[in-house]
Tab-separated table of C-alpha atoms in Angstrom:
chain	number	residue	atom	x	y	z
A	1	MET	CA	198.041	-104.548	245.828
A	2	GLY	CA	197.796	-104.736	242.071
A	3	LEU	CA	196.443	-108.252	242.160
A	4	LEU	CA	193.704	-107.633	244.681
A	5	SER	CA	191.096	-104.933	244.671
A	6	LYS	CA	190.629	-102.955	247.873
A	7	LYS	CA	187.579	-104.975	248.802
A	8	ASP	CA	189.404	-108.260	248.298
A	9	ALA	CA	192.382	-107.122	250.325
A	10	LYS	CA	189.994	-106.273	253.151
A	11	LEU	CA	188.826	-109.877	253.117
A	12	ILE	CA	192.350	-110.993	253.951
A	13	MET	CA	193.389	-108.228	256.313
A	14	ASP	CA	190.269	-107.960	258.473
A	15	PRO	CA	190.427	-111.421	260.073
A	16	LEU	CA	194.054	-110.836	261.030
A	17	LEU	CA	193.250	-108.271	263.696
A	18	ASP	CA	189.862	-106.648	264.063
A	19	ASP	CA	187.781	-109.664	263.116
A	20	ASN	CA	190.116	-112.399	264.264
A	21	PRO	CA	188.370	-115.780	264.232
A	22	ILE	CA	189.735	-116.838	267.608
A	23	THR	CA	189.721	-113.732	269.731
A	24	ILE	CA	186.693	-111.930	268.282
A	25	GLN	CA	184.468	-114.436	266.518
A	26	VAL	CA	185.250	-117.149	269.136
A	27	LEU	CA	185.548	-119.897	266.526
A	28	GLY	CA	187.934	-122.801	266.338
A	29	ILE	CA	189.287	-122.638	269.848
A	30	CYS	CA	189.139	-126.368	270.450
A	31	SER	CA	192.107	-127.305	268.330
A	32	ALA	CA	193.878	-123.993	268.812
A	33	LEU	CA	194.762	-124.682	272.403
A	34	ALA	CA	195.578	-128.322	272.635
A	35	ILE	CA	198.471	-128.451	270.201
A	36	THR	CA	200.260	-125.187	270.925
A	37	ALA	CA	202.846	-126.574	273.352
A	38	GLN	CA	205.318	-126.634	270.463
A	39	LEU	CA	205.790	-124.012	267.781
A	40	GLU	CA	206.271	-126.585	265.040
A	41	ALA	CA	202.962	-128.297	265.741
A	42	SER	CA	201.217	-124.927	265.774
A	43	ILE	CA	202.602	-124.023	262.371
A	44	VAL	CA	201.646	-127.369	260.856
A	45	MET	CA	198.164	-127.028	262.308
A	46	ALA	CA	197.826	-123.522	260.893
A	47	VAL	CA	198.907	-124.671	257.440
A	48	SER	CA	196.517	-127.648	257.528
A	49	VAL	CA	193.616	-125.422	258.486
A	50	MET	CA	194.561	-122.996	255.729
A	51	PHE	CA	194.460	-125.785	253.165
A	52	VAL	CA	191.149	-127.174	254.391
A	53	LEU	CA	189.456	-123.810	254.763
A	54	GLY	CA	190.718	-122.366	251.487
A	55	MET	CA	189.812	-125.417	249.429
A	56	GLY	CA	186.598	-126.088	251.307
A	57	ASN	CA	185.366	-122.544	250.852
A	58	VAL	CA	185.961	-122.811	247.101
A	59	VAL	CA	184.180	-126.175	246.831
A	60	ILE	CA	181.190	-125.089	248.888
A	61	SER	CA	180.932	-121.809	247.032
A	62	LEU	CA	180.965	-123.629	243.684
A	63	MET	CA	178.190	-125.921	244.890
A	64	ARG	CA	176.226	-123.277	246.750
A	65	ASN	CA	173.402	-123.125	244.215
A	66	ILE	CA	172.804	-126.856	244.039
A	67	ILE	CA	172.946	-127.778	247.736
A	68	PRO	CA	169.438	-128.110	249.197
A	69	SER	CA	169.496	-126.016	252.333
A	70	LYS	CA	168.032	-128.793	254.501
A	71	ILE	CA	170.959	-131.139	254.101
A	72	ARG	CA	173.682	-128.547	253.753
A	73	ILE	CA	175.287	-129.417	257.091
A	74	ILE	CA	175.896	-132.993	255.996
A	75	VAL	CA	177.220	-131.866	252.609
A	76	GLN	CA	179.584	-129.461	254.321
A	77	LEU	CA	180.753	-132.130	256.751
A	78	VAL	CA	181.484	-134.543	253.918
A	79	VAL	CA	183.505	-131.935	252.019
A	80	VAL	CA	185.529	-131.048	255.110
A	81	ALA	CA	186.020	-134.675	256.080
A	82	ALA	CA	187.359	-135.516	252.626
A	83	LEU	CA	189.826	-132.620	252.751
A	84	VAL	CA	190.902	-133.511	256.277
A	85	ILE	CA	191.557	-137.108	255.248
A	86	ILE	CA	193.918	-135.758	252.568
A	87	VAL	CA	195.737	-133.646	255.157
A	88	ASP	CA	195.931	-136.563	257.575
A	89	LEU	CA	197.346	-138.957	254.983
A	90	VAL	CA	199.879	-136.380	253.774
A	91	LEU	CA	201.032	-135.752	257.350
A	92	LYS	CA	201.305	-139.456	258.036
A	93	ALA	CA	203.385	-139.920	254.903
A	94	PHE	CA	205.772	-136.992	255.259
A	95	ALA	CA	205.811	-136.060	258.940
A	96	TYR	CA	204.923	-139.166	260.882
A	97	GLU	CA	206.316	-138.040	264.256
A	98	LEU	CA	204.422	-134.783	264.040
A	99	SER	CA	201.191	-136.498	263.108
A	100	LYS	CA	201.595	-138.581	266.285
A	101	THR	CA	201.922	-135.378	268.335
A	102	LEU	CA	198.846	-133.883	266.741
A	103	SER	CA	197.008	-137.210	267.256
A	104	VAL	CA	193.257	-136.760	267.112
A	105	PHE	CA	193.459	-133.035	266.595
A	106	VAL	CA	193.983	-133.367	262.857
A	107	GLY	CA	190.668	-135.193	262.726
A	108	LEU	CA	189.111	-132.520	264.849
A	109	ILE	CA	189.695	-129.951	262.101
A	110	ILE	CA	186.439	-131.388	260.749
A	111	THR	CA	184.481	-129.995	263.642
A	112	ASN	CA	186.607	-126.890	263.900
A	113	CYS	CA	183.969	-124.214	264.182
A	114	ILE	CA	185.979	-121.847	261.963
A	115	ILE	CA	185.391	-124.094	258.986
A	116	MET	CA	181.647	-124.556	259.430
A	117	GLY	CA	181.302	-120.955	260.524
A	118	ARG	CA	182.938	-119.566	257.377
A	119	PHE	CA	181.025	-121.978	255.137
A	120	GLU	CA	177.746	-120.824	256.621
A	121	ALA	CA	178.600	-117.164	256.911
A	122	PHE	CA	180.519	-116.603	253.698
A	123	ALA	CA	180.942	-119.391	251.166
A	124	LEU	CA	177.220	-120.051	250.840
A	125	ALA	CA	176.642	-116.487	249.708
A	126	ASN	CA	179.722	-115.532	247.709
A	127	GLY	CA	181.615	-116.536	244.596
A	128	PRO	CA	184.612	-118.901	244.601
A	129	TRP	CA	187.414	-116.311	244.360
A	130	ARG	CA	186.118	-114.162	247.200
A	131	SER	CA	185.400	-117.278	249.273
A	132	PHE	CA	188.943	-118.456	248.696
A	133	LEU	CA	190.331	-115.131	249.903
A	134	ASP	CA	188.025	-115.230	252.904
A	135	GLY	CA	189.224	-118.719	253.735
A	136	ILE	CA	192.878	-117.711	253.462
A	137	GLY	CA	192.314	-114.561	255.519
A	138	ASN	CA	190.537	-116.357	258.303
A	139	SER	CA	193.021	-119.170	258.487
A	140	LEU	CA	195.843	-116.601	258.592
A	141	GLY	CA	194.134	-114.928	261.541
A	142	TYR	CA	193.752	-118.322	263.173
A	143	GLY	CA	197.356	-119.244	262.441
A	144	LEU	CA	198.603	-115.936	263.820
A	145	ILE	CA	197.103	-116.613	267.255
A	146	LEU	CA	198.278	-120.228	267.153
A	147	ILE	CA	201.833	-119.164	266.367
A	148	ILE	CA	201.881	-116.470	269.064
A	149	VAL	CA	200.657	-118.936	271.683
A	150	GLY	CA	202.995	-121.667	270.440
A	151	PHE	CA	205.943	-119.267	270.448
A	152	PHE	CA	205.513	-118.265	274.074
A	153	ARG	CA	204.679	-121.736	275.317
A	154	GLU	CA	207.678	-123.348	273.688
A	155	LEU	CA	210.091	-120.523	274.526
A	156	LEU	CA	209.125	-120.243	278.186
A	157	GLY	CA	208.239	-123.884	278.696
A	158	SER	CA	211.162	-125.705	277.192
A	159	GLY	CA	213.555	-122.920	276.197
A	160	THR	CA	213.514	-123.948	272.545
A	161	LEU	CA	212.004	-122.672	269.309
A	162	LEU	CA	211.118	-125.235	266.634
A	163	GLY	CA	213.135	-127.691	268.722
A	164	ILE	CA	216.304	-125.581	268.604
A	165	PRO	CA	217.548	-124.442	272.032
A	166	VAL	CA	217.720	-120.651	272.031
A	167	LEU	CA	218.203	-119.909	275.701
A	168	GLY	CA	221.264	-122.086	276.228
A	169	ASP	CA	221.516	-125.524	277.753
A	170	PRO	CA	219.496	-126.249	280.927
A	171	ILE	CA	221.710	-129.155	281.959
A	172	GLU	CA	225.116	-127.625	281.273
A	173	LYS	CA	223.927	-124.251	282.632
A	174	THR	CA	224.955	-122.143	279.684
A	175	GLY	CA	223.259	-119.044	278.267
A	176	VAL	CA	220.557	-117.544	280.474
A	177	TYR	CA	220.560	-120.687	282.592
A	178	SER	CA	223.966	-119.679	283.973
A	179	ILE	CA	222.368	-116.758	285.807
A	180	GLY	CA	219.776	-118.977	287.453
A	181	TYR	CA	216.951	-118.987	284.878
A	182	GLU	CA	214.735	-122.079	284.932
A	183	ASN	CA	212.286	-123.394	282.362
A	184	ASN	CA	208.706	-122.935	283.431
A	185	GLY	CA	207.310	-126.430	282.950
A	186	PHE	CA	203.881	-125.108	283.743
A	187	MET	CA	203.762	-123.439	280.319
A	188	LEU	CA	203.656	-126.877	278.712
A	189	LEU	CA	200.481	-127.845	280.572
A	190	SER	CA	197.141	-127.187	278.979
A	191	PRO	CA	195.745	-124.491	281.325
A	192	MET	CA	198.440	-122.020	280.319
A	193	ALA	CA	197.212	-122.014	276.716
A	194	LEU	CA	193.877	-120.675	277.910
A	195	ILE	CA	195.499	-118.049	280.059
A	196	ILE	CA	197.798	-116.906	277.228
A	197	VAL	CA	194.840	-116.544	274.858
A	198	GLY	CA	193.071	-114.588	277.599
A	199	LEU	CA	196.050	-112.252	277.821
A	200	ILE	CA	196.174	-111.840	274.025
A	201	ILE	CA	192.520	-110.835	274.118
A	202	TRP	CA	193.316	-108.368	276.882
A	203	VAL	CA	196.123	-106.746	274.881
A	204	GLN	CA	194.064	-106.644	271.700
A	205	ARG	CA	191.020	-105.088	273.303
A	206	SER	CA	192.927	-102.485	275.220
A	207	ARG	CA	194.499	-101.359	271.925
A	208	ASN	CA	191.143	-101.206	270.165
A	209	LYS	CA	188.464	-99.951	272.537
A	210	ALA	CA	185.692	-100.599	270.017
A	211	LEU	CA	186.012	-104.343	270.627
A	212	ILE	CA	185.252	-104.185	274.347
A	213	GLU	CA	182.159	-106.138	275.375
A	214	ASP	CA	179.846	-104.878	278.064
B	1	MET	CA	186.636	-151.977	288.852
B	2	GLU	CA	187.716	-151.237	285.321
B	3	HIS	CA	184.411	-149.471	284.736
B	4	ILE	CA	184.617	-147.351	287.868
B	5	GLU	CA	188.158	-146.352	287.068
B	6	LEU	CA	187.314	-145.333	283.509
B	7	PHE	CA	184.251	-143.485	284.778
B	8	PHE	CA	186.125	-141.257	287.222
B	9	LYS	CA	189.089	-140.904	284.907
B	10	SER	CA	186.987	-139.524	282.069
B	11	ILE	CA	185.029	-137.177	284.306
B	12	PHE	CA	187.821	-135.659	286.351
B	13	ILE	CA	191.282	-136.474	285.066
B	14	ASP	CA	190.764	-136.476	281.310
B	15	ASN	CA	187.971	-133.938	281.471
B	16	MET	CA	187.082	-133.003	277.904
B	17	VAL	CA	187.103	-129.270	278.466
B	18	PHE	CA	189.941	-128.868	280.923
B	19	ALA	CA	192.403	-131.476	279.730
B	20	THR	CA	191.808	-131.626	275.975
B	21	PHE	CA	189.842	-128.446	275.155
B	22	LEU	CA	187.131	-130.278	273.268
B	23	GLY	CA	183.886	-128.483	272.607
B	24	MET	CA	185.317	-125.121	273.595
B	25	CYS	CA	183.326	-123.216	270.978
B	26	SER	CA	179.920	-124.052	272.345
B	27	TYR	CA	181.361	-124.073	275.854
B	28	LEU	CA	182.178	-120.388	275.482
B	29	ALA	CA	179.155	-119.437	273.419
B	30	VAL	CA	176.393	-121.078	275.465
B	31	SER	CA	177.709	-120.534	278.988
B	32	LYS	CA	176.101	-117.191	279.743
B	33	LYS	CA	173.186	-118.670	281.695
B	34	VAL	CA	173.040	-121.764	283.877
B	35	SER	CA	169.696	-122.952	282.502
B	36	THR	CA	170.844	-123.039	278.869
B	37	ALA	CA	174.139	-124.570	279.950
B	38	VAL	CA	172.266	-127.401	281.662
B	39	GLY	CA	170.234	-127.997	278.481
B	40	LEU	CA	173.271	-128.172	276.233
B	41	GLY	CA	175.200	-130.277	278.736
B	42	ALA	CA	172.380	-132.823	278.934
B	43	ALA	CA	172.162	-132.978	275.151
B	44	VAL	CA	175.919	-133.600	274.929
B	45	ILE	CA	175.747	-136.466	277.457
B	46	PHE	CA	172.886	-137.988	275.512
B	47	VAL	CA	174.484	-137.743	272.079
B	48	LEU	CA	177.875	-138.969	273.334
B	49	ALA	CA	176.185	-141.960	274.982
B	50	VAL	CA	174.641	-142.878	271.628
B	51	THR	CA	177.457	-142.094	269.198
B	52	VAL	CA	180.509	-143.451	271.033
B	53	PRO	CA	179.216	-147.061	271.245
B	54	LEU	CA	177.931	-146.846	267.666
B	55	ASN	CA	181.260	-145.652	266.380
B	56	TRP	CA	182.947	-148.311	268.496
B	57	LEU	CA	180.973	-150.956	266.599
B	58	LEU	CA	181.853	-149.319	263.274
B	59	ASP	CA	185.501	-149.206	264.258
B	60	GLN	CA	185.594	-152.834	265.410
B	61	TYR	CA	183.673	-154.406	262.547
B	62	ILE	CA	184.445	-152.202	259.550
B	63	LEU	CA	187.328	-149.814	259.963
B	64	GLN	CA	190.184	-151.509	261.797
B	65	ASP	CA	192.939	-153.363	260.050
B	66	GLY	CA	191.481	-156.754	259.169
B	67	ALA	CA	188.143	-155.974	260.795
B	68	LEU	CA	186.207	-157.113	257.738
B	69	VAL	CA	187.250	-160.694	258.361
B	70	TRP	CA	183.719	-161.577	259.517
B	71	LEU	CA	182.657	-161.248	255.878
B	72	GLY	CA	184.999	-164.032	254.884
B	73	PRO	CA	188.705	-164.797	255.087
B	74	GLU	CA	189.464	-163.083	251.774
B	75	TYR	CA	188.607	-159.716	253.382
B	76	ALA	CA	191.245	-160.024	256.093
B	77	GLN	CA	193.778	-157.805	254.332
B	78	TYR	CA	191.599	-154.710	254.077
B	79	ASP	CA	192.444	-151.739	256.268
B	80	LEU	CA	189.817	-149.039	256.003
B	81	SER	CA	190.984	-146.951	258.950
B	82	PHE	CA	191.620	-143.941	256.705
B	83	LEU	CA	187.860	-143.695	256.265
B	84	SER	CA	187.220	-143.265	259.961
B	85	PHE	CA	186.832	-139.474	259.952
B	86	ILE	CA	184.203	-139.446	257.275
B	87	LEU	CA	182.277	-142.414	258.696
B	88	PHE	CA	182.357	-141.097	262.252
B	89	ILE	CA	181.142	-137.664	261.284
B	90	ALA	CA	178.433	-139.112	259.061
B	91	THR	CA	177.250	-141.319	261.935
B	92	ILE	CA	177.214	-138.370	264.266
B	93	ALA	CA	175.347	-136.107	261.865
B	94	THR	CA	172.702	-138.716	261.091
B	95	MET	CA	172.336	-139.737	264.745
B	96	VAL	CA	171.844	-136.138	265.778
B	97	GLN	CA	169.226	-135.709	263.093
B	98	LEU	CA	167.501	-138.971	264.110
B	99	VAL	CA	167.564	-138.134	267.794
B	100	GLU	CA	166.062	-134.763	266.984
B	101	ILE	CA	163.194	-136.328	265.042
B	102	VAL	CA	162.516	-139.002	267.659
B	103	VAL	CA	162.597	-136.591	270.566
B	104	GLU	CA	160.329	-134.175	268.732
B	105	LYS	CA	157.834	-136.948	268.086
B	106	PHE	CA	157.715	-138.627	271.482
B	107	SER	CA	158.623	-135.989	274.003
B	108	PRO	CA	157.768	-132.466	272.914
B	109	SER	CA	158.642	-131.059	276.325
B	110	LEU	CA	162.162	-132.482	276.197
B	111	TYR	CA	162.395	-131.273	272.615
B	112	ASN	CA	161.505	-127.773	273.703
B	113	SER	CA	164.256	-127.750	276.275
B	114	LEU	CA	166.908	-129.520	274.176
B	115	GLY	CA	165.604	-128.662	270.721
B	116	ILE	CA	167.685	-125.705	269.696
B	117	PHE	CA	170.886	-127.307	270.956
B	118	LEU	CA	170.653	-130.563	269.078
B	119	PRO	CA	171.682	-129.303	265.614
B	120	LEU	CA	174.516	-127.357	267.237
B	121	ILE	CA	175.861	-130.574	268.647
B	122	ALA	CA	176.590	-132.167	265.276
B	123	VAL	CA	179.527	-129.814	264.890
B	124	ASN	CA	180.600	-129.877	268.523
B	125	CYS	CA	184.202	-131.017	268.733
B	126	ALA	CA	183.454	-132.891	271.943
B	127	ILE	CA	181.291	-135.421	270.102
B	128	LEU	CA	183.725	-136.241	267.320
B	129	GLY	CA	186.574	-135.973	269.823
B	130	GLY	CA	184.889	-138.574	272.007
B	131	SER	CA	184.774	-141.014	269.116
B	132	LEU	CA	188.334	-140.281	268.006
B	133	PHE	CA	189.729	-140.674	271.516
B	134	MET	CA	187.745	-143.880	271.873
B	135	GLN	CA	189.510	-145.090	268.738
B	136	SER	CA	193.007	-143.924	269.640
B	137	ARG	CA	192.819	-145.200	273.234
B	138	GLU	CA	191.732	-148.608	271.972
B	139	ILE	CA	188.837	-149.116	274.368
B	140	GLU	CA	188.209	-152.832	274.576
B	141	THR	CA	184.531	-153.622	274.997
B	142	LEU	CA	181.211	-152.135	273.994
B	143	GLY	CA	180.319	-151.661	277.661
B	144	LEU	CA	183.463	-149.646	278.267
B	145	ALA	CA	182.765	-147.560	275.173
B	146	LEU	CA	179.281	-146.756	276.462
B	147	ASN	CA	180.756	-145.942	279.847
B	148	TYR	CA	183.353	-143.702	278.214
B	149	GLY	CA	180.698	-141.836	276.222
B	150	ILE	CA	178.480	-141.203	279.236
B	151	SER	CA	181.243	-140.283	281.650
B	152	SER	CA	183.055	-137.904	279.327
B	153	GLY	CA	179.663	-136.319	278.636
B	154	ILE	CA	179.169	-135.854	282.367
B	155	GLY	CA	182.602	-134.263	282.585
B	156	TRP	CA	181.645	-131.778	279.873
B	157	PHE	CA	178.310	-131.130	281.597
B	158	LEU	CA	180.043	-130.335	284.896
B	159	ALA	CA	182.455	-127.982	283.183
B	160	ILE	CA	179.849	-125.963	281.316
B	161	VAL	CA	177.502	-125.689	284.293
B	162	ALA	CA	180.360	-124.567	286.529
B	163	ILE	CA	181.557	-121.872	284.122
B	164	ALA	CA	177.993	-120.663	283.525
B	165	ALA	CA	177.465	-120.275	287.256
B	166	ILE	CA	180.712	-118.345	287.574
B	167	ARG	CA	179.838	-116.103	284.632
B	168	GLU	CA	176.459	-115.294	286.145
B	169	LYS	CA	178.153	-114.148	289.339
B	170	ILE	CA	181.056	-112.363	287.710
B	171	ARG	CA	178.717	-109.908	286.060
B	172	TYR	CA	178.663	-108.025	289.357
B	173	SER	CA	182.434	-107.864	289.641
B	174	ASN	CA	184.647	-105.067	288.488
B	175	VAL	CA	186.630	-106.762	285.716
B	176	PRO	CA	189.051	-104.555	283.715
B	177	ALA	CA	187.119	-103.376	280.662
B	178	PRO	CA	189.224	-105.056	277.931
B	179	LEU	CA	188.981	-108.387	279.723
B	180	ARG	CA	185.213	-108.331	280.100
B	181	GLY	CA	183.307	-111.149	278.448
B	182	LEU	CA	185.553	-113.457	276.528
B	183	GLY	CA	188.927	-112.609	278.053
B	184	ILE	CA	188.012	-113.239	281.657
B	185	THR	CA	186.178	-116.425	280.673
B	186	PHE	CA	189.370	-117.777	279.142
B	187	ILE	CA	191.380	-116.963	282.227
B	188	ILE	CA	188.776	-118.453	284.590
B	189	THR	CA	188.695	-121.615	282.480
B	190	GLY	CA	192.474	-121.766	282.725
B	191	LEU	CA	192.298	-121.488	286.509
B	192	MET	CA	189.578	-124.128	286.651
B	193	ALA	CA	191.736	-126.390	284.524
B	194	ILE	CA	194.583	-125.953	286.997
B	195	GLY	CA	192.118	-126.893	289.733
B	196	PHE	CA	191.045	-129.995	287.863
B	197	MET	CA	194.668	-131.048	287.466
B	198	SER	CA	194.691	-131.761	291.184
B	199	PHE	CA	192.399	-134.705	290.496
B	200	GLY	CA	195.333	-136.249	288.638
B	201	GLY	CA	196.504	-138.112	291.724
B	202	MET	CA	193.108	-139.661	292.358
B	203	LEU	CA	193.595	-143.024	290.694
B	204	THR	CA	197.101	-143.961	291.711
B	205	THR	CA	196.152	-146.595	294.278
B	206	ASP	CA	197.109	-149.524	292.093
B	207	GLY	CA	200.425	-147.924	291.254
B	208	LYS	CA	199.903	-148.384	287.527
B	209	LYS	CA	199.444	-144.735	286.687
B	210	GLU	CA	202.293	-143.668	288.913
B	211	GLU	CA	204.599	-146.073	287.185
B	212	SER	CA	203.563	-144.881	283.758
B	213	ASN	CA	204.071	-141.292	284.880
B	214	ILE	CA	207.545	-142.056	286.147
B	215	GLU	CA	208.269	-143.897	282.935
B	216	ALA	CA	207.075	-140.933	280.901
B	217	VAL	CA	209.278	-138.565	282.888
B	218	SER	CA	212.314	-140.785	282.705
B	219	SER	CA	211.854	-141.379	278.990
B	220	LYS	CA	211.592	-137.621	278.546
B	221	THR	CA	214.864	-137.043	280.359
B	222	GLU	CA	216.415	-139.812	278.290
B	223	VAL	CA	215.297	-138.070	275.130
B	224	LEU	CA	216.785	-134.846	276.449
B	225	LYS	CA	220.059	-136.616	277.189
B	226	GLN	CA	220.059	-138.208	273.766
B	227	GLU	CA	219.474	-134.876	272.115
B	228	LYS	CA	222.313	-133.479	274.140
B	229	THR	CA	224.738	-136.193	273.156
B	230	GLU	CA	223.684	-135.794	269.552
B	231	SER	CA	224.263	-132.066	269.652
B	232	THR	CA	227.660	-132.510	271.316
B	233	GLN	CA	228.527	-135.036	268.631
B	234	ILE	CA	227.598	-132.508	265.989
B	235	VAL	CA	229.763	-129.927	267.703
B	236	ASP	CA	232.607	-132.462	267.779
B	237	ILE	CA	232.194	-133.112	264.077
B	238	GLN	CA	232.200	-129.425	263.357
B	239	LYS	CA	235.392	-129.042	265.324
């Protein structure tokens, strides 16, 4: 870690596990669940959030001394909305099919609580470089959960990963399907996302007892 | 009939929390007690009822492709739809602020019960989600937009009150320690969502929905078949 001091590295590593935005801080769940039926969509979502949060944190932290605190929410919303419009237009230009799958959820990055939460909790009180690292760290933690959920939902639900069949062919009965395995279509429905996140929380908290709520 | 159908559809079938996960953050954070849940739920209904029709007007007369034509024929080629995020969120933020001021002025008792929740609502995904779904589902009239706002608000209200009631009771149950709090809430919400899916068959009397479902399924299988033929073709080429 020659590039980052110990304190800076902590900013990136902490949100990955012990201070994960989704499972511990309970931020940004709205968009996390709806789009995780496919791994590809989850990854794109994670990258978009990383862009918006990283850039937004820097912008807000640069402006933190000139924003009057009474109207800061509106200022923050405008900054996020501008960044999200960039993401939306880029997706529409280069990945049109995917942007159709994500539909309104790209727009909902604006109200993703992670973004506002990190602006309020971190960027308003810290310099640009540290805010940038905080943004990257938190969006990595967010992306990690998204990718885990997306991985299981796509693998168990449609037997593919990133659209590539990995368990054999369900119609020709090759691979694991030849011994009677069936895709669990239920994994593609929205309730399973909630249950998978619940299970992730269970695993995480039984590994680290300090996180248990009473 | 159209109105009644949209009303029940947005409350039960397309329930904001259970079908599209909108507003989950405040749903999880403010659902520890039924009384606060009722306050937040009421505020959400109120704000959705105001912002969805407003944003519908904005969408119809400013944002859509060629919507500016009422200014004169030379404006017909403008398409401002890329601005919709920023305009919608600005409308919502200002409306929330306005509502807060008005309620504080004219009804201090309502303000005391809703007060703390109103600023929270500006960044509630359910509100922006309501407007964005209104836009992407191409709701036709102002009346329907108002109906959509109110009914999806009621759906959200039902969801948060139900989970708050369950969480109040579950405090006396012996939940495994690592699942306590957040974990079990997620799993209960998942189970409730499965329950709400059973409402899916409610509006099939006119056969329209059934048809569209069958179409969706058959198109899906077609896509699968297509993919298969493509992949076999690739294999052939490789051979």
